[in-house]
Amino acid sequence: MDSYATNLLQYIPGVSILEGAIQSVLINILKTGPIPNHLSFVMDGNRRFAKINNLPLKEGHRQGADALARVLDCCFRIGVKNVTTYAFSIENFSRKPEEVDTIFSLLKVKLAMLASENQLCDLHSVRVKIIGNKSYLPEDILSDIEMVEERTKHHDKHVLFIAFPYTSRDDMWYATDKIIEKFNNKEITLDDINQDLFQNNFYYNELSENVDILVRTSGHTRLSDYMLWQCHQDSVIEFPNTLWPNYRFYNTWWTIFKWSYYKTLIIQDSEIMQLKKISQKDVDEKYKREIPKIHPPFASVNKH
Amino acid sequence: MVSKVEKVTDMEPNYQDEQQNGGFNEEKAFEKTRARINQSEKNNGISINKSMEQNLLPTHTNQTFLESCNSIFRSLIVPQDENLKKRWFNDENNISINELITFYFFRSILTFFYFMFSIFALFEYSITRTKIKFLSMAYKSNDDPSIINADVNKLPKIPHKLATILNYKSEQEEGGGIEGLCNDGSLVAAWCVSSGIPHLTIYETNGILKKSIPEFSDAIYKKFEAYFGMENVPQFMIKIPHLNITYYGINGGLYDSKGNKINKINENDNNKDINSSGTINIDIDNEEFQIEINLLGKVDGRQTIVELTKVMAQMVKSGDMKKSDVTINFIDHELKQLVGEEPDLIVMFQPYLDLQGYPPWHIRLSEMYWEPENDQVSYVVFLRALQKYSTCKVNIGR
């Protein structure tokens, strides 16, 4: 019902222009505060959306893809450096073959569109990178994806990671495997193996970064094997009740706004808690004076 | 005890196939890893004090309304964010007046929004706090297992393995210090026994509980006595997976895995417990335990995975193990030995969601529950977590 009303609004002349103006003002406002580096989305709820609205399953996924385009646009305009989205889990292969095919073809088309000339990738200078176990993918999709990756390789402002097909355990196993391989080839020593090395050996490779905010839509409060290593400490995890196709610009804005509010408080707080930095010169200056010796005459009851 | 067990995660069958194929000695891997972790822990010494202060996440604040207002307005005048200037101005040293005006125009709107949000947050805080107050009046455990049992028995399903994240509070606070932590842990243990959950994992970032086993077992014993009566104290098992140590609490005594008595839990028990005076050993295998308590800390998280990788790398190099044997199932098996099983439900007794470095391999499908704005270990939260869990549907992938 909610989305129905907003859809109707779009047909009134001038509304979309006004909305565009509001959105760009909102973005400028948010830009003056702290901004997260890495956002991550689990796009959950497409099928439930289709079911609730009596739409075919395919339509649910299509609307989900549209929602993703909106969210990405918002994130990149605000200035979020990296965005990761969970497109397809390795476990999802157990779904019906038709549905898997639908998702695959949708992803293929949408990716091609994002990377085509003068679209999102060129506009914001976004590099597309697929993270996940590519050995599960059929040949034709793989070649398409690699083409997109190749085409956007030179962009350096933002990175869009697409988890496809991905599970976090697979990711951790991949890192382990790679580290063992490197150790075997004597590229690294035993002492080099630490958490940072792990961080750099995930599917993300050297682009890896801790997640600042992880959003899982549709209200399930579990991670479902997604970015476990990256978000089990020092990350904000949000579980909004919205279904993914209903997730739009304002939801993204609100999420980042809340983060930025609390971040401002933390930054200010740490500023107070820190001792003010004084240079050695100032310290010397302050303490060079001797203890004063001149004083008024003593007046005391004790005679001495 | 728990008759109906609904299995959610099922990796065992796959693993068993593999076990027959792989001819190497996989016991070795986790034994070595365990040794390495302990070694590195010893070298690092006790690092409790360093990490005692909790790292705040940008999702919650401890500041009062006035304090946060103060911070907001101060940040309008002197923004402390270093990246901000780089983002907004082309040349940091030479800022044009136009740029500055635009910046402060938007920044003041943002500050206004922050201010509105802090009012909103204040409202939300008071409403949720009132809600929790009412709920805790409605659901009271009264330290009575039969009430808890009746509450839980209304639910269609309960988790088989429950994990909880507890926070060490400073000793100045009420219910803080090691005693407070032990009390919190024993409370959750008592609720678990009352509701029939046989596995409990307690995660505490600094691993303080692991280092204070006597105090903890004492607290558990006292709590169980208060809940279930003197004659009927449940027997419990405390495990520290990465040290591979298990303690058994039987009839008021604490025993190690060989059945030797370590110490008496309850001093007043002297005349009642005949065994405590002599050196009579207890055959652990014949005993039945109502609850198994696993104690985890930050070491069991990333560090364990790193150490396991080191051990596997060495083993592959020396030829003890084939590289193709390093599979997801193998790692899963090893980590199960080192850290324990994957919990079905993680209950957090803190005002916001913060996993604090809970072992990442193990939170794959775990349901998480926390009550916003609540910082007490209270029965309402426990019960509501179970209620939430009972309505959840887990379907892997489908």
XYZ file of C-alpha atoms in Angstrom, chain A residues 11-199:
189
model
C 2.689 10.756 -12.023
C 1.945 14.240 -10.729
C 3.928 16.674 -12.858
C 6.829 18.278 -11.097
C 6.991 15.785 -8.275
C 9.973 13.905 -9.612
C 11.884 17.140 -10.150
C 11.098 18.229 -6.623
C 12.094 14.843 -5.293
C 15.376 15.001 -7.144
C 16.086 18.392 -5.644
C 15.245 17.199 -2.140
C 17.465 14.188 -2.570
C 20.457 16.195 -3.687
C 20.030 18.597 -0.772
C 19.791 15.649 1.623
C 22.954 14.203 0.155
C 24.811 17.456 0.512
C 23.708 17.703 4.106
C 24.939 14.239 4.944
C 28.220 14.870 3.186
C 29.208 17.419 5.812
C 29.371 14.739 8.497
C 31.366 11.550 8.846
C 30.687 8.997 6.136
C 31.136 5.222 6.338
C 33.709 3.599 4.139
C 32.122 0.300 3.348
C 28.461 -0.620 3.236
C 27.135 -4.078 2.708
C 23.656 -5.258 1.788
C 21.898 -8.576 1.997
C 19.092 -8.254 -0.510
C 16.503 -10.358 1.221
C 12.765 -10.314 0.673
C 12.331 -10.281 -3.106
C 10.247 -13.407 -3.141
C 8.136 -12.386 -0.213
C 7.531 -9.073 -1.937
C 6.300 -10.884 -5.034
C 4.057 -13.091 -2.933
C 2.509 -10.216 -0.988
C 1.838 -8.174 -4.113
C 0.604 -11.133 -6.135
C 3.371 -10.757 -8.667
C 5.255 -13.507 -10.470
C 8.524 -14.480 -8.812
C 10.523 -13.017 -11.624
C 8.954 -9.618 -11.090
C 10.036 -9.675 -7.449
C 13.630 -10.226 -8.448
C 13.389 -7.566 -11.134
C 12.119 -4.998 -8.666
C 14.882 -6.036 -6.297
C 17.425 -5.253 -8.984
C 15.852 -1.831 -9.482
C 16.034 -1.202 -5.764
C 19.718 -2.055 -5.855
C 20.334 0.538 -8.567
C 18.606 3.180 -6.410
C 20.539 2.263 -3.299
C 23.860 2.220 -5.138
C 23.169 5.601 -6.621
C 22.446 7.005 -3.167
C 25.562 5.449 -1.598
C 27.930 6.611 -4.288
C 26.512 10.100 -4.366
C 26.964 10.415 -0.621
C 30.530 9.254 -1.012
C 30.588 5.740 0.421
C 33.740 4.227 -0.982
C 32.873 0.567 -1.241
C 29.592 -1.283 -1.415
C 29.107 -5.029 -1.257
C 25.876 -6.765 -2.137
C 24.904 -10.349 -1.576
C 23.513 -11.384 -4.931
C 23.608 -15.128 -4.708
C 24.662 -17.626 -2.078
C 26.261 -20.967 -2.850
C 23.388 -22.460 -0.856
C 20.957 -20.818 -3.281
C 21.846 -23.446 -5.876
C 19.393 -25.668 -4.058
C 16.530 -23.488 -5.285
C 14.453 -24.418 -8.288
C 16.506 -24.360 -11.525
C 14.103 -21.895 -13.172
C 14.577 -19.424 -10.366
C 18.339 -19.787 -10.447
C 18.249 -19.151 -14.178
C 16.094 -16.071 -13.669
C 18.481 -14.619 -11.132
C 21.470 -15.390 -13.306
C 20.059 -13.791 -16.412
C 18.836 -10.782 -14.450
C 22.227 -10.316 -12.912
C 23.863 -10.626 -16.292
C 21.613 -8.006 -17.859
C 21.814 -5.607 -14.937
C 25.574 -5.878 -14.713
C 25.931 -5.202 -18.405
C 23.664 -2.204 -18.013
C 25.566 -0.809 -15.019
C 28.832 -1.107 -16.847
C 27.619 0.219 -20.180
C 28.633 3.619 -21.335
C 27.534 6.640 -19.295
C 25.725 4.528 -16.743
C 26.384 4.267 -13.014
C 29.908 2.918 -13.302
C 31.150 5.662 -15.574
C 29.199 8.315 -13.723
C 30.694 7.620 -10.322
C 33.878 5.921 -11.472
C 32.904 2.571 -9.988
C 34.934 -0.553 -10.352
C 32.930 -3.778 -10.355
C 34.423 -6.797 -8.682
C 32.864 -10.189 -8.267
C 33.691 -11.916 -5.000
C 32.856 -15.538 -4.649
C 33.639 -18.988 -5.830
C 33.618 -18.623 -9.586
C 34.036 -22.346 -10.117
C 30.316 -22.758 -9.485
C 29.358 -20.514 -12.394
C 28.475 -21.650 -15.896
C 30.877 -20.689 -18.674
C 28.790 -18.036 -20.439
C 27.976 -16.097 -17.285
C 31.576 -16.220 -16.180
C 32.845 -14.719 -19.420
C 30.213 -11.965 -19.243
C 31.168 -11.111 -15.705
C 34.842 -11.041 -16.473
C 34.144 -8.696 -19.330
C 32.385 -6.276 -16.986
C 35.232 -6.506 -14.479
C 37.721 -5.814 -17.231
C 35.770 -2.858 -18.576
C 35.563 -1.092 -15.223
C 39.053 -1.968 -14.081
C 40.470 1.526 -14.508
C 37.867 3.202 -12.259
C 39.377 4.041 -8.918
C 36.928 6.084 -6.850
C 34.499 3.418 -5.703
C 34.316 -0.347 -5.779
C 31.124 -2.326 -6.107
C 31.598 -5.867 -4.848
C 29.054 -8.396 -5.953
C 28.983 -11.557 -3.886
C 28.171 -14.151 -6.454
C 28.104 -17.047 -5.565
C 29.380 -16.513 -2.109
C 29.351 -17.898 1.398
C 31.574 -16.632 4.129
C 32.822 -20.060 5.097
C 33.852 -20.607 1.529
C 35.582 -17.243 1.664
C 37.495 -18.160 4.809
C 38.417 -21.515 3.347
C 39.643 -19.778 0.195
C 41.875 -17.497 2.252
C 43.257 -20.433 4.226
C 43.910 -22.341 1.060
C 45.666 -19.424 -0.542
C 47.834 -18.794 2.492
C 48.880 -22.441 2.645
C 49.684 -22.295 -1.036
C 51.829 -19.198 -0.542
C 53.561 -20.758 2.428
C 54.319 -23.831 0.361
C 55.834 -21.703 -2.376
C 57.961 -19.936 0.232
C 56.436 -16.561 -0.550
C 55.713 -16.031 3.127
C 57.112 -17.334 6.387
C 55.169 -18.775 9.275
C 55.407 -15.551 11.241
C 53.785 -13.645 8.401
C 50.541 -15.510 8.898
C 48.325 -13.234 10.941
C 44.928 -11.610 10.860
C 45.980 -8.908 8.445
C 47.286 -11.454 5.994
C 43.942 -13.207 6.218
C 42.153 -9.968 5.582
